[in-house]
mmCIF file with all atom_site columns, C-alpha atoms and ligand atoms in Angstrom:
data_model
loop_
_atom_site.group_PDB
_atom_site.id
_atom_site.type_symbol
_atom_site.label_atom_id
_atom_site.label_alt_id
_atom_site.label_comp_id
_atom_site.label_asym_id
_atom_site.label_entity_id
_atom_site.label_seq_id
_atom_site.pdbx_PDB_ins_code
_atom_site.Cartn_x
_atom_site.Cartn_y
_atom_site.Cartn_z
_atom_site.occupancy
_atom_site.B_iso_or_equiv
_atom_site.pdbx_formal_charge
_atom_site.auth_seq_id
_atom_site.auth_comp_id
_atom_site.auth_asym_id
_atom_site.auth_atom_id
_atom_site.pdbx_PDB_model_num
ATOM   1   C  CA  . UNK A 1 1   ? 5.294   -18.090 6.527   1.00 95.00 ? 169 UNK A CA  1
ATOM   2   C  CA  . UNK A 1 2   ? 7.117   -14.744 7.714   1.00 94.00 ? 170 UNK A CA  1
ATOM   3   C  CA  . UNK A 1 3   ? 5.097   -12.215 5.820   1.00 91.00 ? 171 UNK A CA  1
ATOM   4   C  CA  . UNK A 1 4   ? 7.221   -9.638  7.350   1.00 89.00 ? 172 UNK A CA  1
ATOM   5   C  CA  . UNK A 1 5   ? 9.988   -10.635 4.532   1.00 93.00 ? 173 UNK A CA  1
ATOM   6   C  CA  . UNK A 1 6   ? 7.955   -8.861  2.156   1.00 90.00 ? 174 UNK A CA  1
ATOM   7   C  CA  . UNK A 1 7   ? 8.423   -5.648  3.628   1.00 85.00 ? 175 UNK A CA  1
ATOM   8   C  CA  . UNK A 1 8   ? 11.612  -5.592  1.981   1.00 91.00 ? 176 UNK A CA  1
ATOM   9   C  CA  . UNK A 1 9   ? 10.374  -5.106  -1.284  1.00 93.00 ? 177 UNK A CA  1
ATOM   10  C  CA  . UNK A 1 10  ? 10.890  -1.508  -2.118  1.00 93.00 ? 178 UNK A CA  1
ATOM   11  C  CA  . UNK A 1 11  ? 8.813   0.569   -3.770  1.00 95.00 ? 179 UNK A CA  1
ATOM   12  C  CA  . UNK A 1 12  ? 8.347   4.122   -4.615  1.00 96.00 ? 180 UNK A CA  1
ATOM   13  C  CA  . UNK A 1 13  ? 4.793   6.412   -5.000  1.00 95.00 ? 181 UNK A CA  1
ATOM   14  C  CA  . UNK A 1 14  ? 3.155   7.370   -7.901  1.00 97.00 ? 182 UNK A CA  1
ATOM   15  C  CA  . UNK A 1 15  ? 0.077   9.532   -8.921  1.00 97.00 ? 183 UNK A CA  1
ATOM   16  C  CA  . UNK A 1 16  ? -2.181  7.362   -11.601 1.00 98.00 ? 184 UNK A CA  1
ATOM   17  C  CA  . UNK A 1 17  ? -3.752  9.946   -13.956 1.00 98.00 ? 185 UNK A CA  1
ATOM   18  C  CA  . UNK A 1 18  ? -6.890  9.318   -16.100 1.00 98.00 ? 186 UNK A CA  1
ATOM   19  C  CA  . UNK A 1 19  ? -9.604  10.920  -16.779 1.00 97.00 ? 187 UNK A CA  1
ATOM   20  C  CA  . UNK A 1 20  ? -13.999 9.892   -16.500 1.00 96.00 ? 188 UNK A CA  1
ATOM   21  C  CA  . UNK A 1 21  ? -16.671 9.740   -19.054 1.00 94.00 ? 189 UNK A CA  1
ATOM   22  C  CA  . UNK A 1 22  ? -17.236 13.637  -18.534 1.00 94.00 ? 190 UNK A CA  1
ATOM   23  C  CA  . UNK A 1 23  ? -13.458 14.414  -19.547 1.00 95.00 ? 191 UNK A CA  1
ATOM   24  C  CA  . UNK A 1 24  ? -12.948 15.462  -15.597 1.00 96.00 ? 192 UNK A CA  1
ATOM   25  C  CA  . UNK A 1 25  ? -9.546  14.108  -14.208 1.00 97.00 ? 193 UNK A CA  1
ATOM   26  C  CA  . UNK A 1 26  ? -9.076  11.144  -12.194 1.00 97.00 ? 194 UNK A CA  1
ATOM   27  C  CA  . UNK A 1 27  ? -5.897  10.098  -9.856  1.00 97.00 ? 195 UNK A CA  1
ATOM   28  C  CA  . UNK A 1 28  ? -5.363  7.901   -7.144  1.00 97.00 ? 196 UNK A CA  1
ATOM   29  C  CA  . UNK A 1 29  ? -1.934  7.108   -5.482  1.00 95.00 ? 197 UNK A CA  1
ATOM   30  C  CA  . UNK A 1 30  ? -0.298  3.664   -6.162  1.00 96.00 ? 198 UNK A CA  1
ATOM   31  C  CA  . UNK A 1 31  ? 2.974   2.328   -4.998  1.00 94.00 ? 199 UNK A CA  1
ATOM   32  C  CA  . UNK A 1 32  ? 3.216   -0.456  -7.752  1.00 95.00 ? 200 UNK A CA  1
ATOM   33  C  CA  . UNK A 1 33  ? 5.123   0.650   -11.098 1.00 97.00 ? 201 UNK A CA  1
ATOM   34  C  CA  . UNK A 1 34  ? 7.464   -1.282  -12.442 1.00 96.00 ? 202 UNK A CA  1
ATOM   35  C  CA  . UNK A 1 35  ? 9.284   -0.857  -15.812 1.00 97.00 ? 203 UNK A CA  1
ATOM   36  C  CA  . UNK A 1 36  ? 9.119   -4.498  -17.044 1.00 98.00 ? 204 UNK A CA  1
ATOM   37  C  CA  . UNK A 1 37  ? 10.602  -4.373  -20.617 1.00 98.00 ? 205 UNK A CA  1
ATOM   38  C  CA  . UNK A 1 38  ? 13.326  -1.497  -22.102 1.00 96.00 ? 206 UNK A CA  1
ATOM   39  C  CA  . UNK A 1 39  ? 12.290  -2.445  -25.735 1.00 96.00 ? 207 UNK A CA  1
ATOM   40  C  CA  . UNK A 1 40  ? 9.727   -0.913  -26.021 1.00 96.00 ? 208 UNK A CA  1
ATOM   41  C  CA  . UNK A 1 41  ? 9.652   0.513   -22.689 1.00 98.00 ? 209 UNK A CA  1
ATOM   42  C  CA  . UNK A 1 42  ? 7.152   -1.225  -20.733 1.00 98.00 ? 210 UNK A CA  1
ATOM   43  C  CA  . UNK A 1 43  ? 5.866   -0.450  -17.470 1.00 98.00 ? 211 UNK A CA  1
ATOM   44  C  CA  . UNK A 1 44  ? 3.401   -2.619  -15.016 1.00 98.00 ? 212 UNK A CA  1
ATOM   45  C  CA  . UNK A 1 45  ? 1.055   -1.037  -12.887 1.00 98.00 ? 213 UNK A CA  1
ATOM   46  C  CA  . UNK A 1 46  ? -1.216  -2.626  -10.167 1.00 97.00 ? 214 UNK A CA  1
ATOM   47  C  CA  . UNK A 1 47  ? -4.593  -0.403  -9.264  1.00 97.00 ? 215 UNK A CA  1
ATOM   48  C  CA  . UNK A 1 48  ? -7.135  -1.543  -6.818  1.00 95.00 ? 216 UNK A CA  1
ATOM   49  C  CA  . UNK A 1 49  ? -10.930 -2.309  -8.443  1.00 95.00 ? 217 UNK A CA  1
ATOM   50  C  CA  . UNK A 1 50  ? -12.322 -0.323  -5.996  1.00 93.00 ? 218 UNK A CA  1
ATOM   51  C  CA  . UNK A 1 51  ? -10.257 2.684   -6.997  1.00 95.00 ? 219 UNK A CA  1
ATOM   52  C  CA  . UNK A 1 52  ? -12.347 4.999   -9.541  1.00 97.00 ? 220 UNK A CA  1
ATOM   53  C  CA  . UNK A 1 53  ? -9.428  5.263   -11.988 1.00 97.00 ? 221 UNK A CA  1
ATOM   54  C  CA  . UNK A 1 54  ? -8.953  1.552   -12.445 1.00 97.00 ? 222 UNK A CA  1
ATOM   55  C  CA  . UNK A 1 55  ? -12.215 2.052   -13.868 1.00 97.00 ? 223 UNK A CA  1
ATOM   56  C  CA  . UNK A 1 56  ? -11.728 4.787   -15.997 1.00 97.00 ? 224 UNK A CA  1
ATOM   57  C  CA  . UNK A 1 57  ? -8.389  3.541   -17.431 1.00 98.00 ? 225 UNK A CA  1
ATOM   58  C  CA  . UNK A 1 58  ? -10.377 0.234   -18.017 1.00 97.00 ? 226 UNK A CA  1
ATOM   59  C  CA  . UNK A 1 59  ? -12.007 2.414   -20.668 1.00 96.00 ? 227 UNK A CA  1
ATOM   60  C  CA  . UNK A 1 60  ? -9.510  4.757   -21.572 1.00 97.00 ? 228 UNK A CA  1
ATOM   61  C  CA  . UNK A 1 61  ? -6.636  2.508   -22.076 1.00 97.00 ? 229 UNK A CA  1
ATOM   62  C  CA  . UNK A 1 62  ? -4.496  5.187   -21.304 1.00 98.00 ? 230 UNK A CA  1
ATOM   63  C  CA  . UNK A 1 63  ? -2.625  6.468   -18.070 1.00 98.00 ? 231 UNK A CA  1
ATOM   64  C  CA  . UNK A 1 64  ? -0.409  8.918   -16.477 1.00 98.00 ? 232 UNK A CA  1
ATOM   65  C  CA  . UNK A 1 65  ? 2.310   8.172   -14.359 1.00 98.00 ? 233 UNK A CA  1
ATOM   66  C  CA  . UNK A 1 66  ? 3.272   11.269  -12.029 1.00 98.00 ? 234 UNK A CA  1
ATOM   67  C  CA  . UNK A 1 67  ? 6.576   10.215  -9.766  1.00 98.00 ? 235 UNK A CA  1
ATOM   68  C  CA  . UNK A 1 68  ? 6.138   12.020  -6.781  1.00 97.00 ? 236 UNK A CA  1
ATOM   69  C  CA  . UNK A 1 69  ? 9.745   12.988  -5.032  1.00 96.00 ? 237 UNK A CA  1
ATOM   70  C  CA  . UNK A 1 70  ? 10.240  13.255  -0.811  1.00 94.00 ? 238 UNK A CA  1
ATOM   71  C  CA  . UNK A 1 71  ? 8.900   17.252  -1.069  1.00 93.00 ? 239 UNK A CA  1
ATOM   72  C  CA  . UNK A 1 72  ? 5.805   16.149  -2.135  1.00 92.00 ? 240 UNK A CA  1
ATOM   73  C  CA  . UNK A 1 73  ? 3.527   17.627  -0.387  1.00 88.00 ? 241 UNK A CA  1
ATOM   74  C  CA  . UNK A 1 74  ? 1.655   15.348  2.102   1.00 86.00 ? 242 UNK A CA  1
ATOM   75  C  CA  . UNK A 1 75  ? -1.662  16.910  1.303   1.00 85.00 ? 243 UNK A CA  1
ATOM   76  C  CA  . UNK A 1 76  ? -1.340  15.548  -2.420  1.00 91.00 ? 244 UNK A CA  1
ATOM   77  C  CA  . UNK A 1 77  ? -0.791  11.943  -0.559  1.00 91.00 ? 245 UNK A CA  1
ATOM   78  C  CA  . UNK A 1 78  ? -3.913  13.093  1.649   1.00 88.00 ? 246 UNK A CA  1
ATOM   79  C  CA  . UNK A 1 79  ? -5.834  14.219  -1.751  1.00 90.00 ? 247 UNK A CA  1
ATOM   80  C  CA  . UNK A 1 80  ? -4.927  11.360  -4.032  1.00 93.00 ? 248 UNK A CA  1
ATOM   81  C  CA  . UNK A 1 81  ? -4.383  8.440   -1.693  1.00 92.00 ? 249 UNK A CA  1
ATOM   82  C  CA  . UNK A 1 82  ? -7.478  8.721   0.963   1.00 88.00 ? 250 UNK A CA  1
ATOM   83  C  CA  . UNK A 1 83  ? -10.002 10.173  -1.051  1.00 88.00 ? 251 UNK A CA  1
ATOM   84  C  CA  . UNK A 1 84  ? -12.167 9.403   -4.081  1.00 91.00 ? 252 UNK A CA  1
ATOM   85  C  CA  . UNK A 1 85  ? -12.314 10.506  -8.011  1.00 92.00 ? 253 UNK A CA  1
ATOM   86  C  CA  . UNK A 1 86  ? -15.894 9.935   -7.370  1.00 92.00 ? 254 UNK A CA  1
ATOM   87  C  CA  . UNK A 1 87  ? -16.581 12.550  -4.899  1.00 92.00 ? 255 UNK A CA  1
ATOM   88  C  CA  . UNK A 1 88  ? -13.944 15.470  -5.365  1.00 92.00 ? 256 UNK A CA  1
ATOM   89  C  CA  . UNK A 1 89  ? -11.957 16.178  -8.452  1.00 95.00 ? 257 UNK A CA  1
ATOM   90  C  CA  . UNK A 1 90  ? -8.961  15.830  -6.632  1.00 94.00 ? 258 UNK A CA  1
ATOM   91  C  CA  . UNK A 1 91  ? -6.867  18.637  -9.262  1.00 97.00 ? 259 UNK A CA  1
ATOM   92  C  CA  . UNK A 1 92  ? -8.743  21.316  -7.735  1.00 94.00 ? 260 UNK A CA  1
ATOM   93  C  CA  . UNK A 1 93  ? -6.289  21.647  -4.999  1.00 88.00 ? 261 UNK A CA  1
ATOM   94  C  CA  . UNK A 1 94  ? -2.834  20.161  -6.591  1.00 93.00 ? 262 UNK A CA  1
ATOM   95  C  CA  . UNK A 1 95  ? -1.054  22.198  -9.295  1.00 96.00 ? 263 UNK A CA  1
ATOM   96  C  CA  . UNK A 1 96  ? -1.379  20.274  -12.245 1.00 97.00 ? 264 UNK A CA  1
ATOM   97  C  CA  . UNK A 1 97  ? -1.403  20.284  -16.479 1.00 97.00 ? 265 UNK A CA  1
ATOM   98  C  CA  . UNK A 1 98  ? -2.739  18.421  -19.033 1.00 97.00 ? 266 UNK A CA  1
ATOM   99  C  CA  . UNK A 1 99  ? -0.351  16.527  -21.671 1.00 96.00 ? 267 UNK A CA  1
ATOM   100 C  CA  . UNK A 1 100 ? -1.262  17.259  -24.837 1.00 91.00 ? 268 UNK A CA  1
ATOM   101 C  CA  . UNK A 1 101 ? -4.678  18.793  -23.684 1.00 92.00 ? 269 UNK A CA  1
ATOM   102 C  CA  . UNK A 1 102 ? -5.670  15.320  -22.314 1.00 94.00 ? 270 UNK A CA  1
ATOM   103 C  CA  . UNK A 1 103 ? -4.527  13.960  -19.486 1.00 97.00 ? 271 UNK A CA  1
ATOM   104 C  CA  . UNK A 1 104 ? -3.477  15.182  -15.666 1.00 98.00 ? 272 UNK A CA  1
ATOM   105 C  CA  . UNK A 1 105 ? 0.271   15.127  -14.485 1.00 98.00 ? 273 UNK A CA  1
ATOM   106 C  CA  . UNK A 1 106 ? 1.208   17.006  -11.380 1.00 97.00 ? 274 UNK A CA  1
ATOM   107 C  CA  . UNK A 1 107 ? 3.508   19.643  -11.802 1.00 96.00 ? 275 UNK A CA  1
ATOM   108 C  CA  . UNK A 1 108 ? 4.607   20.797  -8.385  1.00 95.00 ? 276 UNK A CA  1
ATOM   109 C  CA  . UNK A 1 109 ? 7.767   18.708  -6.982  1.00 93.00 ? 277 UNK A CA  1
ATOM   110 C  CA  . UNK A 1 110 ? 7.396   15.545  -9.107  1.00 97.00 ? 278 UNK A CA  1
ATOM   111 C  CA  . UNK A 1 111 ? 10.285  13.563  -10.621 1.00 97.00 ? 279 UNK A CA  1
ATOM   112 C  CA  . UNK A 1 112 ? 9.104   13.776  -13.830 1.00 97.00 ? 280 UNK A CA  1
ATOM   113 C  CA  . UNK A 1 113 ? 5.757   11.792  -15.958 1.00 98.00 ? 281 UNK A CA  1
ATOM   114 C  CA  . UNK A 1 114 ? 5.431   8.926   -17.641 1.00 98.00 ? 282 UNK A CA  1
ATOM   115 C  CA  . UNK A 1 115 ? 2.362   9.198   -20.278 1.00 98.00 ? 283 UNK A CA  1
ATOM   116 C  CA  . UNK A 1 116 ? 1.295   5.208   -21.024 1.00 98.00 ? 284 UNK A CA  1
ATOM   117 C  CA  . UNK A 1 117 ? -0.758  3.495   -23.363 1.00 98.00 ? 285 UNK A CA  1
ATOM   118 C  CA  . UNK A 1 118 ? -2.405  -0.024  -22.203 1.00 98.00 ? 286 UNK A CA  1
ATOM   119 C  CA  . UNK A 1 119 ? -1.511  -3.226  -24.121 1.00 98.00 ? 287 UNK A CA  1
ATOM   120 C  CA  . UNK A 1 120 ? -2.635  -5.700  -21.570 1.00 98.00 ? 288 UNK A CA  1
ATOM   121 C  CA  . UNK A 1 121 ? -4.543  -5.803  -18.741 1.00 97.00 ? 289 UNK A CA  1
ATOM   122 C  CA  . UNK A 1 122 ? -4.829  -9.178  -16.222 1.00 97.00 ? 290 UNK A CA  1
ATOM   123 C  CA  . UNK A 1 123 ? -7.639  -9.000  -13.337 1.00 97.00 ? 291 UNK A CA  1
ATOM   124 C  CA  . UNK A 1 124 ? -5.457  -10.222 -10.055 1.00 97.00 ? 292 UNK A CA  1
ATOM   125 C  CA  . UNK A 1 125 ? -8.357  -10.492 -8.083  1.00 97.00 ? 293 UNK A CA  1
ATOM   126 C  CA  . UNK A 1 126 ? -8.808  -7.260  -5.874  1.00 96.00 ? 294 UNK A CA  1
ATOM   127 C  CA  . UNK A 1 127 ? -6.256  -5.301  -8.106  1.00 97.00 ? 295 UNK A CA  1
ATOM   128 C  CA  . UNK A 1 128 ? -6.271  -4.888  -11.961 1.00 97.00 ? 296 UNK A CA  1
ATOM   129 C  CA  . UNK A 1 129 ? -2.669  -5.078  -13.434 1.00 98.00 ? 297 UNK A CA  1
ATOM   130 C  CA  . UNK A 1 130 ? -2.152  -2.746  -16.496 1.00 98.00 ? 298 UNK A CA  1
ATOM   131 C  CA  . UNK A 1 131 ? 0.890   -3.728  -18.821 1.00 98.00 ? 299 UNK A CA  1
ATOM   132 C  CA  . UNK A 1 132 ? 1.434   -0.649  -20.856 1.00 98.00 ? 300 UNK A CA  1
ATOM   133 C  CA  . UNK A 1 133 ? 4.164   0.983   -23.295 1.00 98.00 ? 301 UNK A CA  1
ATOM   134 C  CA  . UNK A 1 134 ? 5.129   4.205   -22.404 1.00 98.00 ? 302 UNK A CA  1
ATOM   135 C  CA  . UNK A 1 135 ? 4.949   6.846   -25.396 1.00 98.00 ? 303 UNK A CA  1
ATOM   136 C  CA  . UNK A 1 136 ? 5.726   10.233  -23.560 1.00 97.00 ? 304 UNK A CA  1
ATOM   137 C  CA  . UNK A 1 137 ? 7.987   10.933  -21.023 1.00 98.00 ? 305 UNK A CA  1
ATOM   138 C  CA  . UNK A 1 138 ? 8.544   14.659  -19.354 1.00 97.00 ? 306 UNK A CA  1
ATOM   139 C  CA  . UNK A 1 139 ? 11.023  15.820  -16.815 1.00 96.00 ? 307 UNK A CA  1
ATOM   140 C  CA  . UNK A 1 140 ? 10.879  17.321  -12.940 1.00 94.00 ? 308 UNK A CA  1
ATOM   141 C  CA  . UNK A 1 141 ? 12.345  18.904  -10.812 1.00 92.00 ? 309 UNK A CA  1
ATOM   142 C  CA  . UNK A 1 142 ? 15.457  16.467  -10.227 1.00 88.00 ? 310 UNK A CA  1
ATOM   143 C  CA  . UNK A 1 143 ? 14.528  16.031  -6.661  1.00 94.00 ? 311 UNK A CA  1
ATOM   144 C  CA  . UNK A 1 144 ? 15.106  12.505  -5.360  1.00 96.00 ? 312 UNK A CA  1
ATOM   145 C  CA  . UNK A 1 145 ? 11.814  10.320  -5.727  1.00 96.00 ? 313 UNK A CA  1
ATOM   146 C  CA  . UNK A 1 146 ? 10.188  9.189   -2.840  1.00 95.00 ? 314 UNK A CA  1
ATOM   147 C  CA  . UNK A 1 147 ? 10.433  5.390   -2.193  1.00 94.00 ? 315 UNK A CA  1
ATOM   148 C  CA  . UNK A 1 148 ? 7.452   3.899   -0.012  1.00 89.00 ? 316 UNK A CA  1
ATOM   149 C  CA  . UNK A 1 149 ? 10.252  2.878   2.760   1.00 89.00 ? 317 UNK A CA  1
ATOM   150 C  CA  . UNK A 1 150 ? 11.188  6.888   2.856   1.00 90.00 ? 318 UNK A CA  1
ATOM   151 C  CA  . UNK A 1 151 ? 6.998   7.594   3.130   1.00 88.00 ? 319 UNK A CA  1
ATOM   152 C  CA  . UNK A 1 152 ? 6.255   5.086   6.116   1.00 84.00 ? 320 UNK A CA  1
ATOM   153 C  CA  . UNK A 1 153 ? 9.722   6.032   7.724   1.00 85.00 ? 321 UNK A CA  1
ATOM   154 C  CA  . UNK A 1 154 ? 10.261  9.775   7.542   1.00 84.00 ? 322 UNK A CA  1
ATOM   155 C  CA  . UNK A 1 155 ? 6.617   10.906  6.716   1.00 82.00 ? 323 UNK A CA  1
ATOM   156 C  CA  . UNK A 1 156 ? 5.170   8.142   8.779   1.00 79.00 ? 324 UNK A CA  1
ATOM   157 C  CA  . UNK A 1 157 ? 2.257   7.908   6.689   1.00 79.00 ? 325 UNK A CA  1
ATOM   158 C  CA  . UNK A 1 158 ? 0.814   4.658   5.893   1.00 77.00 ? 326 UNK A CA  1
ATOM   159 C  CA  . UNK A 1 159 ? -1.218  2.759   3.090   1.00 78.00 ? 327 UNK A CA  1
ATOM   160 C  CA  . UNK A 1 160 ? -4.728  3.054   1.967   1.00 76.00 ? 328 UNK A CA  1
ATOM   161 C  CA  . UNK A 1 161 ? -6.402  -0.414  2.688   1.00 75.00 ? 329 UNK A CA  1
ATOM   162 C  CA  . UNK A 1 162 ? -6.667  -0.542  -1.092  1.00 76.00 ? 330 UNK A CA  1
ATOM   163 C  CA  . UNK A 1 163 ? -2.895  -0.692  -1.343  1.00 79.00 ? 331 UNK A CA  1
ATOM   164 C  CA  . UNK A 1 164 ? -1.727  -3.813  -2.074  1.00 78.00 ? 332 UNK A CA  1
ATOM   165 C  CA  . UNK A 1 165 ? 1.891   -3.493  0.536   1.00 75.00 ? 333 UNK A CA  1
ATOM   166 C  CA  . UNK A 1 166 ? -1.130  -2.137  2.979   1.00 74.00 ? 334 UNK A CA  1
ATOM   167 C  CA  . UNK A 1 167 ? -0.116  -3.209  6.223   1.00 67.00 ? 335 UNK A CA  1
ATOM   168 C  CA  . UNK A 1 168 ? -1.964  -2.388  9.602   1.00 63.00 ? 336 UNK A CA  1
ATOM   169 C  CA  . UNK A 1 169 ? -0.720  0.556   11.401  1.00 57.00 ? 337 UNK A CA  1
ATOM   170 C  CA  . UNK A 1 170 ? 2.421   -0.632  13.474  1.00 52.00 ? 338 UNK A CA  1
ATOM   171 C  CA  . UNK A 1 171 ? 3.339   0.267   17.218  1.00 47.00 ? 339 UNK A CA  1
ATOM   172 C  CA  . UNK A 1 172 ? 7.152   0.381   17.433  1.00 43.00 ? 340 UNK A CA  1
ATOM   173 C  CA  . UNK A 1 173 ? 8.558   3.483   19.207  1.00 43.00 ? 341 UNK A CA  1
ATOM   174 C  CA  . UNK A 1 174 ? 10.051  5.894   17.667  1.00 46.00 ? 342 UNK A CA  1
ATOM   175 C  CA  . UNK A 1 175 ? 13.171  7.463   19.135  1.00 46.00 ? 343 UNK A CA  1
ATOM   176 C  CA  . UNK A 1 176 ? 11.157  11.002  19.359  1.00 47.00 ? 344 UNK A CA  1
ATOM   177 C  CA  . UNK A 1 177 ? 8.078   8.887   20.474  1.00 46.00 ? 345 UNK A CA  1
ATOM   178 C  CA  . UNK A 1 178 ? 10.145  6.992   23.595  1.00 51.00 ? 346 UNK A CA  1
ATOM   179 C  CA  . UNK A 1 179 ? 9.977   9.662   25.843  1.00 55.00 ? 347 UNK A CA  1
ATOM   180 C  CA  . UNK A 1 180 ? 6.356   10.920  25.390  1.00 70.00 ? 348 UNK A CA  1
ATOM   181 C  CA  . UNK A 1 181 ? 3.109   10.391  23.549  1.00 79.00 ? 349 UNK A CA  1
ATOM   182 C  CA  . UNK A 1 182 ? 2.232   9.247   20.267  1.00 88.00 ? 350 UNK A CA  1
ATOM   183 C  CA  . UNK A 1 183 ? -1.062  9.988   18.519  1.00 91.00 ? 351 UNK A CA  1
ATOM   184 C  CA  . UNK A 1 184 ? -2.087  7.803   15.448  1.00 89.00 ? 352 UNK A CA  1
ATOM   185 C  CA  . UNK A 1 185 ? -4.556  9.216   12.587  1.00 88.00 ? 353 UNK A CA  1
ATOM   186 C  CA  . UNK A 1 186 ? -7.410  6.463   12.269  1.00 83.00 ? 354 UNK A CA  1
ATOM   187 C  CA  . UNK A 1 187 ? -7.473  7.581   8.576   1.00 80.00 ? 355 UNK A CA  1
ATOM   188 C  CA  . UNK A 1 188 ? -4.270  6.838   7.432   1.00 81.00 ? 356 UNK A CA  1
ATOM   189 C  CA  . UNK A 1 189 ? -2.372  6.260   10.517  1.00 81.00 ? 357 UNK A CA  1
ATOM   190 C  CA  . UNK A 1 190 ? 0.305   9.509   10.748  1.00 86.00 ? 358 UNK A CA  1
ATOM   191 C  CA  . UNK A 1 191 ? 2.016   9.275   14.097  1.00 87.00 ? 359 UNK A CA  1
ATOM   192 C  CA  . UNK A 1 192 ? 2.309   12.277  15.385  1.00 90.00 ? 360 UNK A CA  1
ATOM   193 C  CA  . UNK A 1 193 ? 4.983   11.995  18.233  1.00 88.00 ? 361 UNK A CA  1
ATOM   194 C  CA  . UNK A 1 194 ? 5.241   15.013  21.078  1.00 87.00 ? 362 UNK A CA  1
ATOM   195 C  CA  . UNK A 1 195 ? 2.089   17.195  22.735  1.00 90.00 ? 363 UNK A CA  1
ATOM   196 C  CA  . UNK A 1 196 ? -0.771  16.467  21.161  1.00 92.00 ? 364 UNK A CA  1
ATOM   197 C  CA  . UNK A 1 197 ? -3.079  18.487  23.415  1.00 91.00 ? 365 UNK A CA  1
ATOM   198 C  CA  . UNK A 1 198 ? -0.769  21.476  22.745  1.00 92.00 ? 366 UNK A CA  1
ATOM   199 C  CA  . UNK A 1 199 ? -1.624  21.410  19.471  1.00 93.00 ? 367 UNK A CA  1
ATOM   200 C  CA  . UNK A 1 200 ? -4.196  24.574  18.138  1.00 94.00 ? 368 UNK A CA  1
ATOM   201 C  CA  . UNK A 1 201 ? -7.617  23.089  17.688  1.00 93.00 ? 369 UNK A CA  1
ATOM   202 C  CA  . UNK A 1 202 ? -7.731  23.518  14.381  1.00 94.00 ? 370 UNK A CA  1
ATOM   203 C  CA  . UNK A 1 203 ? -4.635  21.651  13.427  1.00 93.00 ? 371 UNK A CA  1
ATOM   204 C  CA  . UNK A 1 204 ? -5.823  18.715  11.249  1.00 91.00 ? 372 UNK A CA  1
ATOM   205 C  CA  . UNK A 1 205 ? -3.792  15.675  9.870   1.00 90.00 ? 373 UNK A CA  1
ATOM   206 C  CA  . UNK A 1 206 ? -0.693  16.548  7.383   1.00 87.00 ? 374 UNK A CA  1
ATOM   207 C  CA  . UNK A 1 207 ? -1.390  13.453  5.756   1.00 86.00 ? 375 UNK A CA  1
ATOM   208 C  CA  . UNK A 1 208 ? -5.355  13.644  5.226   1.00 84.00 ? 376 UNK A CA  1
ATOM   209 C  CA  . UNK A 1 209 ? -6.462  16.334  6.141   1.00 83.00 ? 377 UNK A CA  1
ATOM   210 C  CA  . UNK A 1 210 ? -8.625  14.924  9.352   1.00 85.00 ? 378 UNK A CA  1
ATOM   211 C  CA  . UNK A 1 211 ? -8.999  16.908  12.044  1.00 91.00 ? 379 UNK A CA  1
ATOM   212 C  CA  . UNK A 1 212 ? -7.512  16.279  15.717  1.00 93.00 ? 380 UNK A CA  1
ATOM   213 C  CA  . UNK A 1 213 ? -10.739 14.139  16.699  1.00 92.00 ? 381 UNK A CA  1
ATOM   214 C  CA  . UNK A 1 214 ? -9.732  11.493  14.599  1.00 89.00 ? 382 UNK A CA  1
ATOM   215 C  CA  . UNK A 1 215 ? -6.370  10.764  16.209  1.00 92.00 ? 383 UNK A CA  1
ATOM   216 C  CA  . UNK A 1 216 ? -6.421  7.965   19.147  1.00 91.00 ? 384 UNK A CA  1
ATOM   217 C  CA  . UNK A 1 217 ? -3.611  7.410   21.495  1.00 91.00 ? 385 UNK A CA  1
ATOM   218 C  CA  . UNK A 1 218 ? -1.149  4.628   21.381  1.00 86.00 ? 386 UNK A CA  1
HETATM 219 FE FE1 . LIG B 2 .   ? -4.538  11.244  8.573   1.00 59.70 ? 489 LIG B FE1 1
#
């Protein structure tokens, strides 16, 4: 079977917003949201067990959908997508607000939010699928949403393993990449294409955040 056929499923990214037992919010970065029904307006999301939020939304039954656009910054990817709920609060560094005094939605180049409310939930082995109506809805900025092909491609970022499209870091050249060095993050594999050794010493990973230690050489 030619697995590489599913690569052509698109997708976009999204920041999953929930928050713990202690009312602090939770997010992690999924590329899985699908609106499944128009009436009412139903939405499927698929969130990794191992992810802290699944865990919270398990008791919640509630979630936030933030639709992150191409401006996004890459640290929020960085933030929400390589670290965990259960060792930062991950809203201390990402402009955010609470709907209705609740629940976290970025507010710095998003699409716009989705607030949802779970009706179903079916364990798919490593990944919990939420089924959930969505009751609240608020605008962005109108910049175009960033699909996942538009992340690996122009950001060259990659997935979290936790992700279920994740995919081990590839090795094709890039055009800028043909004609010198590429460096790959071991966190979340960012190729960084051109002189890496020219780069200050404190330069650290766009993506995550790492600093130039944990690059290798391709
Ligand atoms: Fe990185």
């Amino acid at each position: 079977m030619d697995l590489t056929v599913l690569f052509n499923l698109s997708y976009g990214l999204y920041v999953i917003g929930a928050k713990d037992g202690n009312n602090t919010p939770v997010g992690c970065i999924v590329n899985t949201v699908f609106q499944i029904t128009n009436e009412p307006n139903r939405v499927a999301v698929s969130v990794n067990h191992e992810n802290y939020t699944a865990a919270c939304i398990q008791n919640l039954n509630e979630f936030t959908v933030s639709i992150l656009t191409e401006q996004t910054d890459p640290a929020v990817i960085g933030t929400f997508g390589f670290k965990s709920s259960r060792d930062i609060n991950k809203y201390e560094s990402t402009p955010y607000t609470l709907i209705d005094r609740d629940l976290p939605v970025l507010t710095e180049n998003t699409a716009g939010w989705l607030r949802c409310k779970v009706e179903n939930k079916v364990d798919v082995g490593t990944h919990m699928l939420f089924i959930a109506e969505v009751i609240e809805t608020g605008r962005g900025s109108g910049l175009p949403p960033m699909t996942y092909d538009y992340y690996h491609k122009v950001i060259k970022g990659a997935a979290p393993k936790s992700a279920p499209t994740y995919r081990a870091p590839e090795t094709e050249q890039t055009p800028e990449a043909a004609s010198g060095e590429k460096w790959i993050c071991k966190i979340c594999g960012y190729e960084f294409a051109g002189d890496f050794e020219a780069l200050p010493d404190d330069w650290v990973c766009p993506i995550c955040k790492q600093p130039k230690s944990a690059f290798y050489k391709a």
